[in-house]
Every structure is written in structure tokens, then in C-alpha cells.
Amino acid sequence: MSTLTQEGVSEVQNTACDALLAHRIEQKMAGNKVESIMNRLHVAVPKASQEIRAPHIPEGVLARRAAGYVKPETIRKLERDMELELGDDYILDLKKHYDLPNPDDKYDDIPEVWEGHNIADFVDPDIVTKLEELEKEEAMLEEAGVYESEDENLTEEQKDIREKAGLIRREKAVIRHRHRLNKHRNRTPMSERVIRKKQGIKRSRSISAVSGDVPMEVDSKFQQKRV
């Protein structure tokens, strides 16, 4: 035996395993539990038969062989083989294997039934006619001036108020954005009351700077105390 060339190692292992198995069997046979188990063990050994059993071949196969049928030795071409053959021109087409009554339905983009709903229930055959009528109606409304901008009917004061209101909304958005950025920065902790007071003063100043003489009760709104 040599561990360098592995010569005789497997034979030694098999001999040791067989000796260990035989030793354990002897120990179990020497115990008291063997008698209660042996009467329940039965090893069936089939009897050797001298009868020669020929392979069973169906009659249909024998008839086809007698008629001279030869099985074609064609192998179905796999998608992987087609991919290697075509290279970059290969396109995976799984719909070609669909087994449908009408082969022309394999490549239908819209089926008749989809997720339990009949597609025909959602199709309007007169959709083109209705669309043309809607476009004509929209053209008539545009010619009548229905969609003209309402800014032409506003006074100078109303236009000024609308412009300043837009500035106020943008300033509020900027303040909220700054607050989100400064929320998680390291700073000296302050009480919630002091934070609300500072934010209210800052918002009231920024809004009053852009609102001018617009009659708005901004300061009292931001300085309200929570109950």
C-alpha cells in the first residue's frame, strides 16, 4: 500500500469498513433485542427461472417494420443551435411553437380575451368618426375665442396680485427645501417652541418682502400658536 501512488488504499478502506460492519453486527446479535426483531425480518430471494423471456414488441411496430418503414434519423434543431448558426441575426421567437387551431393567430398582438375580459367590449367601431366630430367642435370653439387667455380681461391690480402670489408660492417652496436640507445637520439642539417661532418670523419676513401692499394676513397665520 502506498499513499503516494494511491496503490492499495481503496482495498484497505474496504477491508476496514467490512471488518467494522461485521463487528457491529456481532455486538447487536449478542444483545437481548435480537430475538424480538429476528422473527419480524424476512429476506425474500427470488427463485432462478430457466424460462427465456423475449422482449415485447407491439404489433403495430412489427407491421411497420414488415412494410419496410425506416425511422428517419433527423434530430430536432434546438434554439441554441439556431442561435449559433445565425449569430447576430438570431431572434428568439417563442410564438412559433404555439399550438393553436388557426396558425395565423400566433402573432396576434391583441387576443380576444385578456385577463378574463373580452377585448371586444372595450373597442368602439365608431371611434374615428367620433374623433373627427370632436376635432371639428374644438376648432369651432377656438374660432369663437372660448380658449383665449383670461389674462386679457384682468386689471393691472389683479395681474400684480397674481404675480406676487406666484412669488410667494415659490418662496414657500424654497423655504421648505432649505428646511429639509438643514434638518439633519449637526447643530445645537433647540426646543420645538423656539424652532417654530424662528420659522414663523423667517416666513413672514420673506413673504412680506415680496407681497408689498397685497392685503394678506400672513403674519398672524404663521405666528399662530398650537393649542
mmCIF file of C-alpha atoms in Angstrom:
data_model
loop_
_atom_site.group_PDB
_atom_site.id
_atom_site.type_symbol
_atom_site.label_atom_id
_atom_site.label_comp_id
_atom_site.label_asym_id
_atom_site.label_seq_id
_atom_site.Cartn_x
_atom_site.Cartn_y
_atom_site.Cartn_z
ATOM 1 C CA MET A 1 0.000 0.000 0.000
ATOM 2 C CA SER A 2 1.268 3.462 -0.852
ATOM 3 C CA THR A 3 -0.348 6.803 -0.101
ATOM 4 C CA LEU A 4 1.893 8.433 -2.665
ATOM 5 C CA THR A 5 0.699 6.393 -5.625
ATOM 6 C CA GLN A 6 -2.680 5.531 -4.009
ATOM 7 C CA GLU A 7 -1.923 1.861 -4.610
ATOM 8 C CA GLY A 8 -3.905 -0.457 -2.343
ATOM 9 C CA VAL A 9 -5.576 2.395 -0.390
ATOM 10 C CA SER A 10 -9.097 1.615 -1.568
ATOM 11 C CA GLU A 11 -8.654 -2.111 -0.755
ATOM 12 C CA VAL A 12 -7.555 -1.278 2.812
ATOM 13 C CA GLN A 13 -10.509 1.081 3.241
ATOM 14 C CA ASN A 14 -12.988 -1.540 2.050
ATOM 15 C CA THR A 15 -11.432 -4.204 4.319
ATOM 16 C CA ALA A 16 -11.586 -1.883 7.349
ATOM 17 C CA CYS A 17 -15.210 -0.935 6.634
ATOM 18 C CA ASP A 18 -16.249 -4.570 6.240
ATOM 19 C CA ALA A 19 -14.495 -5.534 9.495
ATOM 20 C CA LEU A 20 -16.153 -2.645 11.350
ATOM 21 C CA LEU A 21 -19.564 -3.580 9.970
ATOM 22 C CA ALA A 22 -19.112 -7.235 10.955
ATOM 23 C CA HIS A 23 -18.015 -6.217 14.460
ATOM 24 C CA ARG A 24 -21.096 -4.039 14.964
ATOM 25 C CA ILE A 25 -23.371 -6.812 13.716
ATOM 26 C CA GLU A 26 -21.835 -9.258 16.170
ATOM 27 C CA GLN A 27 -22.389 -6.818 19.026
ATOM 28 C CA LYS A 28 -26.023 -6.379 18.104
ATOM 29 C CA MET A 29 -26.550 -10.102 17.713
ATOM 30 C CA ALA A 30 -25.188 -10.653 21.213
ATOM 31 C CA GLY A 31 -27.838 -8.397 22.720
ATOM 32 C CA ASN A 32 -31.268 -9.330 24.068
ATOM 33 C CA LYS A 33 -33.249 -7.337 21.481
ATOM 34 C CA VAL A 34 -32.256 -9.551 18.578
ATOM 35 C CA GLU A 35 -34.765 -12.304 19.366
ATOM 36 C CA SER A 36 -37.698 -9.874 19.238
ATOM 37 C CA ILE A 37 -36.515 -8.486 15.911
ATOM 38 C CA MET A 38 -35.409 -11.613 14.070
ATOM 39 C CA ASN A 39 -38.932 -13.045 13.896
ATOM 40 C CA ARG A 40 -40.017 -9.894 12.002
ATOM 41 C CA LEU A 41 -37.200 -9.953 9.464
ATOM 42 C CA HIS A 42 -37.583 -11.815 6.222
ATOM 43 C CA VAL A 43 -35.326 -11.607 3.212
ATOM 44 C CA ALA A 44 -37.050 -12.769 0.059
ATOM 45 C CA VAL A 45 -34.816 -14.391 -2.512
ATOM 46 C CA PRO A 46 -36.411 -14.964 -5.908
ATOM 47 C CA LYS A 47 -36.012 -18.352 -7.482
ATOM 48 C CA ALA A 48 -33.918 -18.586 -10.589
ATOM 49 C CA SER A 49 -36.029 -19.195 -13.697
ATOM 50 C CA GLN A 50 -34.829 -21.066 -16.739
ATOM 51 C CA GLU A 51 -37.536 -19.553 -18.937
ATOM 52 C CA ILE A 52 -36.266 -17.200 -21.646
ATOM 53 C CA ARG A 53 -38.393 -14.077 -21.884
ATOM 54 C CA ALA A 54 -38.334 -12.409 -25.261
ATOM 55 C CA PRO A 55 -38.787 -8.611 -25.487
ATOM 56 C CA HIS A 56 -42.353 -7.473 -26.140
ATOM 57 C CA ILE A 57 -42.763 -5.558 -29.383
ATOM 58 C CA PRO A 58 -46.177 -4.078 -30.238
ATOM 59 C CA GLU A 59 -47.912 -5.468 -33.287
ATOM 60 C CA GLY A 60 -48.070 -2.016 -34.909
ATOM 61 C CA VAL A 61 -44.304 -1.753 -34.809
ATOM 62 C CA LEU A 62 -43.885 -5.176 -36.312
ATOM 63 C CA ALA A 63 -46.318 -4.297 -39.111
ATOM 64 C CA ARG A 64 -44.426 -1.098 -39.906
ATOM 65 C CA ARG A 65 -41.150 -2.980 -39.953
ATOM 66 C CA ALA A 66 -42.629 -5.584 -42.309
ATOM 67 C CA ALA A 67 -43.797 -2.788 -44.617
ATOM 68 C CA GLY A 68 -40.236 -1.516 -44.853
ATOM 69 C CA TYR A 69 -40.590 1.563 -42.643
ATOM 70 C CA VAL A 70 -37.290 3.112 -41.660
ATOM 71 C CA LYS A 71 -37.181 5.635 -38.845
ATOM 72 C CA PRO A 72 -35.629 8.890 -40.042
ATOM 73 C CA GLU A 73 -32.505 9.859 -38.189
ATOM 74 C CA THR A 74 -33.342 13.537 -38.008
ATOM 75 C CA ILE A 75 -32.655 15.496 -34.833
ATOM 76 C CA ARG A 76 -34.803 18.485 -33.955
ATOM 77 C CA LYS A 77 -32.818 21.681 -34.203
ATOM 78 C CA LEU A 78 -32.699 23.462 -30.886
ATOM 79 C CA GLU A 79 -32.913 27.210 -30.361
ATOM 80 C CA ARG A 80 -29.304 27.162 -29.190
ATOM 81 C CA ASP A 81 -28.227 25.549 -32.464
ATOM 82 C CA MET A 82 -30.125 28.197 -34.423
ATOM 83 C CA GLU A 83 -28.512 30.924 -32.339
ATOM 84 C CA LEU A 84 -25.028 29.597 -33.082
ATOM 85 C CA GLU A 85 -25.872 29.210 -36.770
ATOM 86 C CA LEU A 86 -27.406 32.666 -37.312
ATOM 87 C CA GLY A 87 -25.206 34.631 -34.937
ATOM 88 C CA ASP A 88 -26.235 38.282 -34.612
ATOM 89 C CA ASP A 89 -29.231 37.755 -36.922
ATOM 90 C CA TYR A 90 -30.870 35.342 -34.473
ATOM 91 C CA ILE A 91 -34.132 36.486 -32.875
ATOM 92 C CA LEU A 92 -35.806 34.416 -30.184
ATOM 93 C CA ASP A 93 -39.315 33.547 -31.342
ATOM 94 C CA LEU A 94 -41.299 31.535 -28.818
ATOM 95 C CA LYS A 95 -44.653 32.119 -30.503
ATOM 96 C CA LYS A 96 -43.811 29.834 -33.399
ATOM 97 C CA HIS A 97 -44.291 26.826 -31.111
ATOM 98 C CA TYR A 98 -47.850 27.847 -30.103
ATOM 99 C CA ASP A 99 -50.331 25.073 -30.887
ATOM 100 C CA LEU A 100 -53.440 26.982 -31.977
ATOM 101 C CA PRO A 101 -56.353 25.941 -34.198
ATOM 102 C CA ASN A 102 -55.569 28.832 -36.516
ATOM 103 C CA PRO A 103 -51.804 29.232 -37.086
ATOM 104 C CA ASP A 104 -52.334 32.830 -38.144
ATOM 105 C CA ASP A 105 -53.291 33.721 -34.557
ATOM 106 C CA LYS A 106 -49.790 33.041 -33.223
ATOM 107 C CA TYR A 107 -48.561 36.575 -33.740
ATOM 108 C CA ASP A 108 -51.698 38.472 -32.743
ATOM 109 C CA ASP A 109 -50.768 41.404 -30.527
ATOM 110 C CA ILE A 110 -54.256 41.731 -29.040
ATOM 111 C CA PRO A 111 -56.021 38.491 -28.033
ATOM 112 C CA GLU A 112 -59.768 38.091 -27.926
ATOM 113 C CA VAL A 113 -59.755 37.557 -24.152
ATOM 114 C CA TRP A 114 -57.245 39.169 -21.818
ATOM 115 C CA GLU A 115 -57.230 38.665 -18.017
ATOM 116 C CA GLY A 116 -60.801 37.454 -18.052
ATOM 117 C CA HIS A 117 -62.124 40.433 -20.049
ATOM 118 C CA ASN A 118 -63.450 40.393 -23.575
ATOM 119 C CA ILE A 119 -61.415 42.830 -25.654
ATOM 120 C CA ALA A 120 -64.370 43.484 -27.966
ATOM 121 C CA ASP A 121 -66.230 45.128 -25.075
ATOM 122 C CA PHE A 122 -63.625 47.896 -24.978
ATOM 123 C CA VAL A 123 -63.442 48.556 -28.729
ATOM 124 C CA ASP A 124 -65.592 51.280 -30.274
ATOM 125 C CA PRO A 125 -66.064 50.758 -34.028
ATOM 126 C CA ASP A 126 -67.070 54.421 -34.498
ATOM 127 C CA ILE A 127 -64.037 55.841 -32.688
ATOM 128 C CA VAL A 128 -62.643 57.504 -35.836
ATOM 129 C CA THR A 129 -65.939 59.245 -36.645
ATOM 130 C CA LYS A 130 -66.332 60.453 -33.080
ATOM 131 C CA LEU A 131 -62.779 61.757 -33.057
ATOM 132 C CA GLU A 132 -63.351 63.762 -36.233
ATOM 133 C CA GLU A 133 -66.532 65.278 -34.782
ATOM 134 C CA LEU A 134 -64.658 66.200 -31.590
ATOM 135 C CA GLU A 135 -61.880 67.872 -33.586
ATOM 136 C CA LYS A 136 -64.435 69.909 -35.545
ATOM 137 C CA GLU A 137 -66.078 71.001 -32.296
ATOM 138 C CA GLU A 138 -62.731 72.037 -30.834
ATOM 139 C CA ALA A 139 -61.931 74.046 -33.960
ATOM 140 C CA MET A 140 -65.255 75.896 -33.685
ATOM 141 C CA LEU A 141 -64.601 76.697 -30.022
ATOM 142 C CA GLU A 142 -61.142 78.041 -30.836
ATOM 143 C CA GLU A 143 -62.554 80.265 -33.594
ATOM 144 C CA ALA A 144 -65.200 81.564 -31.180
ATOM 145 C CA GLY A 145 -62.449 82.561 -28.713
ATOM 146 C CA VAL A 146 -63.545 80.286 -25.876
ATOM 147 C CA TYR A 147 -59.970 79.236 -25.105
ATOM 148 C CA GLU A 148 -58.492 82.717 -25.149
ATOM 149 C CA SER A 149 -56.340 83.585 -22.172
ATOM 150 C CA GLU A 150 -58.177 85.119 -19.236
ATOM 151 C CA ASP A 151 -55.240 87.440 -18.548
ATOM 152 C CA GLU A 152 -56.528 89.874 -21.157
ATOM 153 C CA ASN A 153 -59.640 90.562 -19.036
ATOM 154 C CA LEU A 154 -57.704 91.186 -15.792
ATOM 155 C CA THR A 155 -56.936 94.613 -14.444
ATOM 156 C CA GLU A 156 -53.434 95.777 -13.620
ATOM 157 C CA GLU A 157 -54.079 95.322 -9.898
ATOM 158 C CA GLN A 158 -55.298 91.740 -10.395
ATOM 159 C CA LYS A 159 -52.285 90.909 -12.553
ATOM 160 C CA ASP A 160 -49.975 92.341 -9.869
ATOM 161 C CA ILE A 161 -51.684 90.292 -7.149
ATOM 162 C CA ARG A 162 -51.417 87.124 -9.267
ATOM 163 C CA GLU A 163 -47.725 87.715 -9.929
ATOM 164 C CA LYS A 164 -46.945 88.339 -6.255
ATOM 165 C CA ALA A 165 -48.926 85.241 -5.254
ATOM 166 C CA GLY A 166 -46.720 83.179 -7.559
ATOM 167 C CA LEU A 167 -43.615 84.664 -5.936
ATOM 168 C CA ILE A 168 -44.987 83.787 -2.504
ATOM 169 C CA ARG A 169 -45.598 80.177 -3.525
ATOM 170 C CA ARG A 170 -42.093 79.861 -4.924
ATOM 171 C CA GLU A 171 -40.604 81.392 -1.762
ATOM 172 C CA LYS A 172 -42.505 78.901 0.368
ATOM 173 C CA ALA A 173 -41.138 76.035 -1.716
ATOM 174 C CA VAL A 174 -37.584 77.351 -1.296
ATOM 175 C CA ILE A 175 -38.030 77.635 2.483
ATOM 176 C CA ARG A 176 -39.336 74.069 2.719
ATOM 177 C CA HIS A 177 -36.398 72.829 0.676
ATOM 178 C CA ARG A 178 -33.890 74.618 2.913
ATOM 179 C CA HIS A 179 -35.566 73.227 5.974
ATOM 180 C CA ARG A 180 -35.205 69.668 4.668
ATOM 181 C CA LEU A 181 -31.519 70.237 3.950
ATOM 182 C CA ASN A 182 -30.769 71.697 7.385
ATOM 183 C CA LYS A 183 -32.894 69.206 9.292
ATOM 184 C CA HIS A 184 -30.245 66.519 9.735
ATOM 185 C CA ARG A 185 -27.202 68.752 10.177
ATOM 186 C CA ASN A 186 -25.314 68.827 13.431
ATOM 187 C CA ARG A 187 -26.342 71.863 15.427
ATOM 188 C CA THR A 188 -27.172 72.851 18.967
ATOM 189 C CA PRO A 189 -30.499 71.308 19.918
ATOM 190 C CA MET A 190 -33.298 73.815 20.367
ATOM 191 C CA SER A 191 -36.704 73.438 21.811
ATOM 192 C CA GLU A 192 -39.620 72.935 19.471
ATOM 193 C CA ARG A 193 -41.157 76.213 20.583
ATOM 194 C CA VAL A 194 -38.052 78.220 19.604
ATOM 195 C CA ILE A 195 -37.855 76.455 16.219
ATOM 196 C CA ARG A 196 -41.486 77.224 15.396
ATOM 197 C CA LYS A 197 -41.042 80.862 16.398
ATOM 198 C CA LYS A 198 -37.939 81.333 14.218
ATOM 199 C CA GLN A 199 -39.518 79.641 11.227
ATOM 200 C CA GLY A 200 -42.660 81.762 11.546
ATOM 201 C CA ILE A 201 -40.630 85.003 11.662
ATOM 202 C CA LYS A 202 -38.480 83.998 8.681
ATOM 203 C CA ARG A 203 -41.503 83.070 6.566
ATOM 204 C CA SER A 204 -43.404 86.209 7.456
ATOM 205 C CA ARG A 205 -40.417 88.395 6.533
ATOM 206 C CA SER A 206 -39.819 86.698 3.177
ATOM 207 C CA ILE A 207 -43.492 86.788 2.237
ATOM 208 C CA SER A 208 -43.967 90.418 3.298
ATOM 209 C CA ALA A 209 -40.913 91.382 1.239
ATOM 210 C CA VAL A 210 -42.463 90.135 -1.993
ATOM 211 C CA SER A 211 -46.146 90.765 -1.267
ATOM 212 C CA GLY A 212 -45.847 94.549 -0.751
ATOM 213 C CA ASP A 213 -49.263 96.101 -0.224
ATOM 214 C CA VAL A 214 -51.228 92.958 -1.007
ATOM 215 C CA PRO A 215 -53.903 92.606 1.690
ATOM 216 C CA MET A 216 -52.919 89.292 3.263
ATOM 217 C CA GLU A 217 -52.966 88.182 6.883
ATOM 218 C CA VAL A 218 -49.683 86.299 6.625
ATOM 219 C CA ASP A 219 -48.019 87.284 9.906
ATOM 220 C CA SER A 220 -50.920 86.255 12.063
ATOM 221 C CA LYS A 221 -51.199 82.957 10.198
ATOM 222 C CA PHE A 222 -47.602 81.914 10.754
ATOM 223 C CA GLN A 223 -47.491 83.178 14.319
ATOM 224 C CA GLN A 224 -50.496 81.212 15.492
ATOM 225 C CA LYS A 225 -49.790 79.033 18.490
ATOM 226 C CA ARG A 226 -50.750 75.414 18.655
ATOM 227 C CA VAL A 227 -53.420 74.539 21.159
#
